[in-house]
Coordinates of C-alpha atoms and ligand atoms in Angstrom, one line a residue:
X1 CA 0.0 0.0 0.0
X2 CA 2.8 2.3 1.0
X3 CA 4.5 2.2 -2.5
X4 CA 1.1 3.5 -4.3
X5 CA 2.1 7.3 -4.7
X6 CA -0.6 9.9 -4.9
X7 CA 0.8 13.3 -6.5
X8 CA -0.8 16.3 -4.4
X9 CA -1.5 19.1 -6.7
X10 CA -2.0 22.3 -5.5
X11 CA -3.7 24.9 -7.5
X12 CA -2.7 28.6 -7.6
X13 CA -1.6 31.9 -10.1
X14 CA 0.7 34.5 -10.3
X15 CA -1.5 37.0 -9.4
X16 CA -1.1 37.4 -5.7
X17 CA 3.0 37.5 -6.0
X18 CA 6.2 35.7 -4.9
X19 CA 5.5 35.5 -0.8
X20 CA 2.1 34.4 -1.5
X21 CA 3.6 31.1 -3.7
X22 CA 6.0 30.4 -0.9
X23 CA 3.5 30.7 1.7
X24 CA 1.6 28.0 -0.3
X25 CA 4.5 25.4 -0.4
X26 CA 4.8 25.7 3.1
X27 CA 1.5 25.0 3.6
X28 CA 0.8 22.2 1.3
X29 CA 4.4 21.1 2.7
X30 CA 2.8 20.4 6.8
X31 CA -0.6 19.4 4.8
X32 CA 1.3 16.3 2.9
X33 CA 3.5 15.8 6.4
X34 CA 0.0 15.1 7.9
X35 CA -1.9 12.7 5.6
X36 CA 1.6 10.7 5.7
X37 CA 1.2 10.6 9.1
X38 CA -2.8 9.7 9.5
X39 CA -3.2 6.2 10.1
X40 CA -6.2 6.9 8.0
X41 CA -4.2 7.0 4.9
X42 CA -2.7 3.8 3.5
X43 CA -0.8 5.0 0.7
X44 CA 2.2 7.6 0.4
X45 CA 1.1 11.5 -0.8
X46 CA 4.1 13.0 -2.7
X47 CA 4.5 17.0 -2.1
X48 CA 4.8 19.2 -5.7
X49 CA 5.4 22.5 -5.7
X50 CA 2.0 24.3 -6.8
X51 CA 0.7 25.0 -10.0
X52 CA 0.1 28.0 -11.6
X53 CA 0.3 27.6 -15.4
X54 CA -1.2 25.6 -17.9
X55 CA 2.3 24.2 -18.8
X56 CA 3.1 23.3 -15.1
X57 CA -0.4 21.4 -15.1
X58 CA -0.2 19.4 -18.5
X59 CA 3.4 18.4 -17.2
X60 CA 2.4 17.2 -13.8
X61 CA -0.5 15.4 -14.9
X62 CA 1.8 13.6 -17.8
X63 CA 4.0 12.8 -15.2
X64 CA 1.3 10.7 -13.0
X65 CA 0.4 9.2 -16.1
X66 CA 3.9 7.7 -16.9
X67 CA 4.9 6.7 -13.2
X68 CA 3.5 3.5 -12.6
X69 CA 4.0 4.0 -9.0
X70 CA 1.3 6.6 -9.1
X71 CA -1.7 4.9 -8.3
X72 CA -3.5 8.7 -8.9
X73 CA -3.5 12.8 -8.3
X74 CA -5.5 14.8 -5.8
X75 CA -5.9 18.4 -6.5
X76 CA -6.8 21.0 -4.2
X77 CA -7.2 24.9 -4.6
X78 CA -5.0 26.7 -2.2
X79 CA -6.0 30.2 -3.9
X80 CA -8.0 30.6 -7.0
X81 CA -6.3 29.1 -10.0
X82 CA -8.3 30.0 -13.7
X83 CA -9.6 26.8 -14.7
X84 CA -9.1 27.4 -18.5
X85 CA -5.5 26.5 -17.6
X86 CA -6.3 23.0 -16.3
X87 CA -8.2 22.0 -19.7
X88 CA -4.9 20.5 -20.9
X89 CA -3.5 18.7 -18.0
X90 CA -7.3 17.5 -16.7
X91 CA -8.3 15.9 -20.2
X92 CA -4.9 14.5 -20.7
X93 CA -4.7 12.8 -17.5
X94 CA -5.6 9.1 -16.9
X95 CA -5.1 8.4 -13.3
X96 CA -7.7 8.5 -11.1
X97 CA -8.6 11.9 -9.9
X98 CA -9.4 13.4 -6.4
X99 CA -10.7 16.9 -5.7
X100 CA -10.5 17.9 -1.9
X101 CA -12.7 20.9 -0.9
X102 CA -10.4 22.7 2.2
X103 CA -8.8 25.0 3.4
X104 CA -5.4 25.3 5.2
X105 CA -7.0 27.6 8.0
X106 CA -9.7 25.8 10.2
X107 CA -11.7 29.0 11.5
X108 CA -11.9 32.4 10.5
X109 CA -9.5 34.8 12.5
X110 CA -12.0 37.3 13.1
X111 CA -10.1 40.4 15.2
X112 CA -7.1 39.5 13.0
X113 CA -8.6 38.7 9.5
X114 CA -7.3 41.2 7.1
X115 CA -6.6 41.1 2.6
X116 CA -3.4 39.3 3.6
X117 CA -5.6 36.3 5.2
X118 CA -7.9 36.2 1.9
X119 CA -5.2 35.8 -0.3
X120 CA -4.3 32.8 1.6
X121 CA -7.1 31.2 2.2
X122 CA -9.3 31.0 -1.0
X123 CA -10.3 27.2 -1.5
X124 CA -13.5 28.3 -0.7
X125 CA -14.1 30.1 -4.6
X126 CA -11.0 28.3 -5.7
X127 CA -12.4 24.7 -5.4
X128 CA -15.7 25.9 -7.5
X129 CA -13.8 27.4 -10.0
X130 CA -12.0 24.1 -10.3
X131 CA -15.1 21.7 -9.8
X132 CA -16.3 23.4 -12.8
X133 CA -14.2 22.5 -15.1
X134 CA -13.7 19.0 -14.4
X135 CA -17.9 18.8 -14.5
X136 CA -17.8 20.1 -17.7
X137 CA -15.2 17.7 -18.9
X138 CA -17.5 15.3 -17.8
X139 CA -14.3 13.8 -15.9
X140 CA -14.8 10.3 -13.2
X141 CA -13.7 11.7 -9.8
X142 CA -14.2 12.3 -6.3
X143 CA -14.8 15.3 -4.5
X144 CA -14.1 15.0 -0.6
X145 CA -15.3 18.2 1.5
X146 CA -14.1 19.1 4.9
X147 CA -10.8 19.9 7.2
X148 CA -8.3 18.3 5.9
X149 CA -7.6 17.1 9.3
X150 CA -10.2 15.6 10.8
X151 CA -10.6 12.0 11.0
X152 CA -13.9 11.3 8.6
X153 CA -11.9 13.6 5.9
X154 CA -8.8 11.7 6.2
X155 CA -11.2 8.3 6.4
X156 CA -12.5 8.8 2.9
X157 CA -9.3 9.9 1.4
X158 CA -8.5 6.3 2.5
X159 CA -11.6 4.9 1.3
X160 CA -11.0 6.5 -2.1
X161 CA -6.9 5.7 -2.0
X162 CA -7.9 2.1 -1.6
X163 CA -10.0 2.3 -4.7
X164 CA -7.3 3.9 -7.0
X165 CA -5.0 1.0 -5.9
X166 CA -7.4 -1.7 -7.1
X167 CA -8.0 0.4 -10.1
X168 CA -4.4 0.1 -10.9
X169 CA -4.4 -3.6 -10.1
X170 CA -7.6 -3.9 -12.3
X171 CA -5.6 -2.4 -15.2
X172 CA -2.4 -4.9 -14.7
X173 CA -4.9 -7.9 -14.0
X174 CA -3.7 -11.2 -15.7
X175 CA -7.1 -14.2 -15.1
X176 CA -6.3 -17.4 -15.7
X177 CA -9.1 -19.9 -17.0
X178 CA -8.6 -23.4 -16.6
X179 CA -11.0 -24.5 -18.8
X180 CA -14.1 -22.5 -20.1
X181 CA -17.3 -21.6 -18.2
X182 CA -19.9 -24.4 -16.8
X183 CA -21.9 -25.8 -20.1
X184 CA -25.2 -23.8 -20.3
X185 CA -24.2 -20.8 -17.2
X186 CA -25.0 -17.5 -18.5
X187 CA -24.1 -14.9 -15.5
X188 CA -20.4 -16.3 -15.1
X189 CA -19.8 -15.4 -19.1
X190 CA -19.2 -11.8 -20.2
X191 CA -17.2 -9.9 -23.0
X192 CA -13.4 -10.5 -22.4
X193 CA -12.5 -8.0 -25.1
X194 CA -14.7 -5.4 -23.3
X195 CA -13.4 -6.7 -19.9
X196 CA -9.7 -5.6 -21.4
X197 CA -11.2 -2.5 -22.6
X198 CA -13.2 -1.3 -19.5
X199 CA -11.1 -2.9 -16.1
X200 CA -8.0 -3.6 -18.0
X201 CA -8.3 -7.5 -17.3
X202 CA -6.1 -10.4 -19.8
X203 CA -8.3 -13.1 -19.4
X204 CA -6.2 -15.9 -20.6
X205 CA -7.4 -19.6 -21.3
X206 CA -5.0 -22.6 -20.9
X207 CA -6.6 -26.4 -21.2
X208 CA -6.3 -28.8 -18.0
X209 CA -3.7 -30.7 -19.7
X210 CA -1.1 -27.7 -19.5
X211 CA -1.9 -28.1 -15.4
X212 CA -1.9 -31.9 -15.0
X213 CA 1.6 -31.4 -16.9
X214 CA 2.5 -29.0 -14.3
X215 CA 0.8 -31.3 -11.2
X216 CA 3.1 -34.6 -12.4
X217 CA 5.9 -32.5 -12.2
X218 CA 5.5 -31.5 -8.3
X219 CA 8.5 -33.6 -6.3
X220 CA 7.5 -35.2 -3.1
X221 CA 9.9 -32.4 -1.2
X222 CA 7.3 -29.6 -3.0
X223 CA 4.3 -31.6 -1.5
X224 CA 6.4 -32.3 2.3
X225 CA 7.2 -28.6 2.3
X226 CA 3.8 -27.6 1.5
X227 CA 1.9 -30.1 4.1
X228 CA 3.8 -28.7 6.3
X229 CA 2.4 -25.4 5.7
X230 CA -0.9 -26.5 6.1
X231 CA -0.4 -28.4 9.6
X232 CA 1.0 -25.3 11.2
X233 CA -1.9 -23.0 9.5
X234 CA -4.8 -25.8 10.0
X235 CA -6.1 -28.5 11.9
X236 CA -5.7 -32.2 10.1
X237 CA -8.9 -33.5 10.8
X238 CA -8.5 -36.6 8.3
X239 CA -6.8 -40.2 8.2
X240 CA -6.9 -39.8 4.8
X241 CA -3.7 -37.9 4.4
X242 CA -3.3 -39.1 0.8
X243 CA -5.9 -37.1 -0.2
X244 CA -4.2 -34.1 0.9
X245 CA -1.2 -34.2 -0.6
X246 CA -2.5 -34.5 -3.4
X247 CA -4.3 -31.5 -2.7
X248 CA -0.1 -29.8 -1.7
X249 CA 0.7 -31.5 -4.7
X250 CA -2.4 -29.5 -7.3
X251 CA -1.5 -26.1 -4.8
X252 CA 2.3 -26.4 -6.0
X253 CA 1.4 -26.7 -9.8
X254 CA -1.4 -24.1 -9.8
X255 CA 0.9 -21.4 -8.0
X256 CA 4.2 -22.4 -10.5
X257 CA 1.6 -22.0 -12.8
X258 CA 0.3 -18.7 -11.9
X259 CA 3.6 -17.2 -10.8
X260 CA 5.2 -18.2 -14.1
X261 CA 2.3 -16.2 -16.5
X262 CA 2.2 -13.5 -13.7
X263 CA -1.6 -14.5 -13.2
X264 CA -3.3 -12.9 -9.9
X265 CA -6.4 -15.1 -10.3
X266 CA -7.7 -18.4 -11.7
X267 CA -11.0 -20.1 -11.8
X268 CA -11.5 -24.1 -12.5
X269 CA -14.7 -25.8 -14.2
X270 CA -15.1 -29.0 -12.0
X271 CA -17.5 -30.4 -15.4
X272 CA -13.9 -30.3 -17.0
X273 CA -10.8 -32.1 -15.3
X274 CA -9.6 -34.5 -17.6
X275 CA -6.9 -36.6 -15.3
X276 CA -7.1 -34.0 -12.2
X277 CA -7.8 -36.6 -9.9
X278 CA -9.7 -34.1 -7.1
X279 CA -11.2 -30.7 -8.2
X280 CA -8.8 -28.3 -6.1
X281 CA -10.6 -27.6 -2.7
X282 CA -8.2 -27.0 -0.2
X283 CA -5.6 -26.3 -2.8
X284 CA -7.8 -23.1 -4.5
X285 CA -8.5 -21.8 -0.7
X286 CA -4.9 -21.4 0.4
X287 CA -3.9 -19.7 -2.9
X288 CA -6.9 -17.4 -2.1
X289 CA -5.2 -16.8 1.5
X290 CA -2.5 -15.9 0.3
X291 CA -4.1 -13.3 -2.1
X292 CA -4.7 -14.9 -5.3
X293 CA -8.5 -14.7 -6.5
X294 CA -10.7 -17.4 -7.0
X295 CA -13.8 -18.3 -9.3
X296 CA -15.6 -21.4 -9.9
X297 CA -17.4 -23.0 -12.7
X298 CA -15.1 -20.7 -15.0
X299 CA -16.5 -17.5 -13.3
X300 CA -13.3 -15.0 -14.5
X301 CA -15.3 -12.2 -13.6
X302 CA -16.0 -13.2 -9.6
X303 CA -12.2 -14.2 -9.8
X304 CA -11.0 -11.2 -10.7
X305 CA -13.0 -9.4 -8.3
X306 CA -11.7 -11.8 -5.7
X307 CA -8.4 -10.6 -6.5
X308 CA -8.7 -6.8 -7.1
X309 CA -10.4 -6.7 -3.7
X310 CA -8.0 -8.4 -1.7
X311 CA -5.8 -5.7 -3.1
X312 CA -8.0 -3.1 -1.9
X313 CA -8.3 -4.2 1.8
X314 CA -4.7 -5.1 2.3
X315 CA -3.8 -4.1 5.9
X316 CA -7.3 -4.1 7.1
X317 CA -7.4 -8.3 7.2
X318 CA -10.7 -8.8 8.4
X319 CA -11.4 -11.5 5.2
X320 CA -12.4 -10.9 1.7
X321 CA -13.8 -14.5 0.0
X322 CA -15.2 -15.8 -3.3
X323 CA -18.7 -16.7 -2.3
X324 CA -22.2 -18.3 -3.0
X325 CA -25.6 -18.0 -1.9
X326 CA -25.8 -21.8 -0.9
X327 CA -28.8 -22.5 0.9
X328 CA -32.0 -20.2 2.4
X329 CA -33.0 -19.7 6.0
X330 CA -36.5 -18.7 5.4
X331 CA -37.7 -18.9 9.1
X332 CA -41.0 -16.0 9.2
X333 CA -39.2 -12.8 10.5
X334 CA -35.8 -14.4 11.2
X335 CA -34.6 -15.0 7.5
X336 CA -30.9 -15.8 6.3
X337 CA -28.8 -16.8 3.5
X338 CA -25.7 -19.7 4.1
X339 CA -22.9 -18.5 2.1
X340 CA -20.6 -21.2 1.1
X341 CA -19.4 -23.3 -1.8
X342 CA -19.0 -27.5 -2.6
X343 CA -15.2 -26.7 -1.5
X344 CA -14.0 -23.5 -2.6
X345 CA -14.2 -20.7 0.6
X346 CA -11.2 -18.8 2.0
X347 CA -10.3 -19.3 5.0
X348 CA -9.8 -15.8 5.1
X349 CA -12.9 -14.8 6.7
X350 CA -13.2 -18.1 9.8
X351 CA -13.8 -17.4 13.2
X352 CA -11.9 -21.0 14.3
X353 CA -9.1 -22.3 13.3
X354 CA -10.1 -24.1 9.6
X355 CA -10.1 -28.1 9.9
X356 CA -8.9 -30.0 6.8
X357 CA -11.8 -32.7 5.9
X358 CA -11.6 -35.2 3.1
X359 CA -15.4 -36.0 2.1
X360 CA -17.1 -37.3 -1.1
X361 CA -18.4 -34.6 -3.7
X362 CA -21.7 -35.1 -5.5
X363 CA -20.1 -33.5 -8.5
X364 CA -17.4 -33.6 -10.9
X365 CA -16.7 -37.7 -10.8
X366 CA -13.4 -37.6 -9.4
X367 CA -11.9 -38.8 -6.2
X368 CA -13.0 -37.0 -2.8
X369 CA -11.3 -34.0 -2.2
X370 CA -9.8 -32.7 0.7
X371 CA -11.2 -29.2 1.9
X372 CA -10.9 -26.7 4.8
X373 CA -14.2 -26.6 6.9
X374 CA -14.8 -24.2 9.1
X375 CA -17.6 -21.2 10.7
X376 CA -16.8 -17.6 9.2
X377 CA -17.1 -14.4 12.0
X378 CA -19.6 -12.2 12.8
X379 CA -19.6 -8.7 11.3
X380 CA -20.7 -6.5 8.6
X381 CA -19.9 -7.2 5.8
X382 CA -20.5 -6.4 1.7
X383 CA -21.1 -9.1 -0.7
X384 CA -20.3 -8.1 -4.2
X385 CA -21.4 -9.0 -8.2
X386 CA -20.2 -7.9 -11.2
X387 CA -22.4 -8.9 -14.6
X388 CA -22.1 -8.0 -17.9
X389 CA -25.1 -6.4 -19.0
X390 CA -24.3 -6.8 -22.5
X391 CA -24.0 -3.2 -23.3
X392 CA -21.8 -2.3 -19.7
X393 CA -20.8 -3.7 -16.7
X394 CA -22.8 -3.6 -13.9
X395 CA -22.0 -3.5 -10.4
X396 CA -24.0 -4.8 -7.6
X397 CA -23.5 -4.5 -3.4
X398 CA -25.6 -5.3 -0.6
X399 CA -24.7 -4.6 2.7
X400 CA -25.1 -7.6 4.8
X401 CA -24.6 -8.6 9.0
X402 CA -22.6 -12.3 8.9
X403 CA -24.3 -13.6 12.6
X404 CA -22.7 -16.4 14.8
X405 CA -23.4 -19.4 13.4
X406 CA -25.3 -21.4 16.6
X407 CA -25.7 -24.8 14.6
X408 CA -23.1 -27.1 13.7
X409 CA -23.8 -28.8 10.5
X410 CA -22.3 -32.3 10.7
X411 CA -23.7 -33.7 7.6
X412 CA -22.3 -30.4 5.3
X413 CA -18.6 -30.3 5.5
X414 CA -18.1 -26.9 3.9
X415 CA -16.6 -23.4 5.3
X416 CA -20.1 -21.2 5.7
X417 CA -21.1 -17.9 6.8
X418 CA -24.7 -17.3 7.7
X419 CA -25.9 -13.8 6.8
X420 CA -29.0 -11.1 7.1
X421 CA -28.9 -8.8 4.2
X422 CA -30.0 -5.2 4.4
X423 CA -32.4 -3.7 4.8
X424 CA -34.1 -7.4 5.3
X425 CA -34.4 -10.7 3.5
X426 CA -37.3 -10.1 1.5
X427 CA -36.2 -6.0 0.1
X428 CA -32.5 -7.4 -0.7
X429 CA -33.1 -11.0 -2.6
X430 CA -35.7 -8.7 -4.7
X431 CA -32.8 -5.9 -5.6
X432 CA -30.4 -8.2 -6.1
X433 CA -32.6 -10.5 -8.5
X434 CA -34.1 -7.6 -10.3
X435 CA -30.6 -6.1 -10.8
X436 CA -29.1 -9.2 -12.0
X437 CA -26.9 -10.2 -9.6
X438 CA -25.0 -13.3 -9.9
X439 CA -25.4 -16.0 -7.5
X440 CA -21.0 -15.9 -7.0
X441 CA -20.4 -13.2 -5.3
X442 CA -17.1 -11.8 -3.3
X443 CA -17.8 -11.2 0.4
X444 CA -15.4 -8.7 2.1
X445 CA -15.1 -7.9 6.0
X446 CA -12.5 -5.4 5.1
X447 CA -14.4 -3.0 2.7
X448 CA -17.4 -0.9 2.7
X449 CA -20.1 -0.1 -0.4
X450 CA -18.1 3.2 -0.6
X451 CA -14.8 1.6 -1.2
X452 CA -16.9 0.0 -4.0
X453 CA -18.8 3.0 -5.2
X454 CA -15.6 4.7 -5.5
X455 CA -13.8 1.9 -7.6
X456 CA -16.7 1.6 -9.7
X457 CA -16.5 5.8 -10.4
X458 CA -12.8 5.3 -11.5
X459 CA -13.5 2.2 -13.7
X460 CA -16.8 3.9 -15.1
X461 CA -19.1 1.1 -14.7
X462 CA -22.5 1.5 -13.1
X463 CA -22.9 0.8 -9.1
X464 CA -26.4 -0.2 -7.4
X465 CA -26.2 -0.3 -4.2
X466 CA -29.1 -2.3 -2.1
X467 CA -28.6 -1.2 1.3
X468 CA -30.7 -0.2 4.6
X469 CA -32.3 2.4 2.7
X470 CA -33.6 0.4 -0.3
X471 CA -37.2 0.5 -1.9
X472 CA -38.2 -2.0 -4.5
X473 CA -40.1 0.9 -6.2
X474 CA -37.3 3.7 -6.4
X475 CA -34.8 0.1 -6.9
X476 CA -36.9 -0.8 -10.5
X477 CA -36.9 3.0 -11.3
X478 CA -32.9 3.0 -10.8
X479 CA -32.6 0.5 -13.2
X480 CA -35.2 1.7 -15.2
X481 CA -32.9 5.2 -15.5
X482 CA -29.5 3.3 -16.0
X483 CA -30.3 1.7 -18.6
X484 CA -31.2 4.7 -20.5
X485 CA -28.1 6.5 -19.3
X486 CA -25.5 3.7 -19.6
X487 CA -26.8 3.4 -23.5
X488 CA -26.2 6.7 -23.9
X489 CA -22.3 6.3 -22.3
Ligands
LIG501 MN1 -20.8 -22.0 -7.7

């Protein structure tokens, strides 16, 4: 997080004279000292001197551009800098883009305040002149209002910084498929071309044969070294320890494999596995721990998403997870969905420590696979969906409470989590099913519907968000009004 830069880009003119431009460095200079220091902001602000001519602002902008370190550029109005001058620099620039609305000064002086205070402390017409322009360039950003010292200001900086950063992993993204989507699924396909286009994803095929190659290559030091992993990180709750190495032994080959083609997410298909002799369980949730993403039944899309998110809420480590709306809980006043999957949960977002299990699977005709089991935590919590809408990408988030899960389930050994959406069973299920939504989702402990909101502003793709405030009514009209707007994009 640390080594995502953000230039600061401060906005002034000649007019008000040398002292005045100095003034302003020093300012900007204790501002950038600050936000390094806020624990509210993950990523590192770099200080520029300020701005006062179109030539300065075409340049600086051109510089975040070609820094891949620069994960994006937040400008801010010290004094009142001529928007015509920014027309250049704003429509050339393609990092994401921050506007903060403050002011150096908290309060007005008022026995002392005096010209000399004005001409430093002009954000206040400054910051309009500027959110003009970039309204009328019709330009994707964020505009965050308040002192730039106080702890909810500082928070959505954060919130928006984490966003830039999975923007920027979004438009590196390498998805491997192993294998194509389930025969006959229509919300796990989507436009790869378009998915290149819009989030900057290579979605990349390879056939099961180029990983079983890979698997029968693993040594039996590969699979001791890795079953050692998993006894110190889980509980070996099986005899059948066969099973699981070949589970160390499919992890091995699928990370080589991964590492080697600089993929940051896969899915499998388990209708397609050839001489895989288990569909990876346990194998696809410890690459998930340790960050990859993760879809199912060829679901690139929830993979990716798996991935970019994980990026997002490093640091935070609550749990981010590919999920599924398994099973309903339809108990009159006291409904719930189980999340879970046949194997495929991270362990990420348990409350215990995860027990490796080695059970039959109904599906996929292969030998039984081993899998961590285990109960996920209490907490809110988002869940998450991306579909392609054929014409755009749609995002989708409900805000949902993960409860303690009071049953033990000994005849279903999968990881679960056991949620109430917002604002109740009946509002959210209709949202999400009138939006679209697909039944993989990724569930996330570590980020909020903003975090989302803001991601989904920098990719440009549309956001719904079903949350306590949610009518079915004003929901359908939404997506009534999208539609006509997004075709119009
Ligand atoms: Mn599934």
């Amino acid at each position: 997080m640390k080594n995502s830069v953000f230039y600061f880009v401060v906005g002034s003119q000649f007019l008000y004279g040398e002292e005045t431009l100095v003034e302003i460095d020093k300012h900007s200079k204790i501002m950038v000292d600050g936000f390094n220091a806020d624990k509210n902001i993950p990523c590192t602000v770099k200080w520029f001197p300020c701005v006062k001519t179109s030539e300065e602002i075409y340049d600086i902008m051109n510089r975040a551009n070609n820094d891949d370190n620069c994960a994006g550029v937040i400008t801010w109005m010290h004094t009142f800098s001529p928007s015509k001058m920014w027309v250049k620099g704003l429509m050339a620039l393609r990092k994401p883009y921050l506007h903060l609305n403050t002011q150096f000064n908290r309060e007005i002086p008022w026995n002392d305040i005096d010209m000399d205070f004005m001409n430093l402390n002009q954000s206040a017409h400054g910051d309009r002149e500027h959110g003009y322009i970039a309204a009328r360039l019709r330009l994707n950003r964020k505009v965050i209002v308040g002192y730039w010292q106080d702890e909810d200001f500082t928070a959505q900086m954060g919130v928006w910084m984490r966003a830039a950063v999975g923007a920027a992993e979004s438009r590196k993204l390498r998805v491997l498929r192993i294998s194509d989507n389930m025969r006959n699924v229509a919300v796990t396909e989507g436009d790869k071309v378009e998915a290149l286009i819009k989030l900057g994803w290579s979605v990349d095929h390879y056939g099961v044969g180029d990983i079983i190659s890979e698997v029968e290559k693993v040594t039996e030091e590969e699979i001791d070294a890795q079953m050692a992993e998993y006894e110190k990180e889980y509980i070996m709750d099986t005899e059948n320890i066969e099973a699981v190495r070949y589970q160390a032994k499919e992890e091995v080959a699928l990370k080589k494999f991964l590492d080697r083609g600089n993929f940051k997410a896969f899915h499998t298909n388990f209708e397609d596995l050839q001489g895989l002799r288990q569909l990876p369980g346990l194998a696809s949730q410890d690459l998930m721990k340790k960050g990859y993403g993760f879809g199912a039944e060829g679901d690139w899309k929830v993979a990716a998403m798996t991935r970019i998110m994980k990026v997002m809420a490093q640091g935070i480590d609550k749990g981010t997870a590919f999920m599924e709306d398994y099973t309903l809980h339809l108990e009159k006043g006291g409904e719930m969905i189980l999340g879970a999957h046949m194997l495929e949960v991270c362990p990420s977002i348990a409350c215990e420590k995860p027990k490796i299990q080695v059970h039959p699977l109904g599906i996929g005709d292969r030998e039984d696979p081993a899998r961590l089991v285990f109960k996920a935590k209490k907490g809110s919590a988002i869940v998450v969906s991306l579909i392609d809408m054929g014409d755009r990408f749609r995002m989708i988030v409900n805000d949902i409470e993960c409860q303690t899960q009071e049953n033990d389930m000994p005849k279903l050994p999968v990881a679960g989590v056991l949620w109430k959406p917002l604002p109740d069973f009946k509002t959210s299920a209709a949202a999400w099913i009138y939006a679209g939504g697909a039944h993989h989702s990724v569930l996330s402990y570590d980020l909020t519907a903003e975090h989302m909101r803001d991601f989904a502003e920098i990719m440009g793709i549309e956001f719904v968000y079903i949350n306590k405030d949610t009518k079915i009514p004003e929901f359908r009209r939404e997506l009534e009004y999208n539609d006509v707007i997004w075709r119009n994009k």
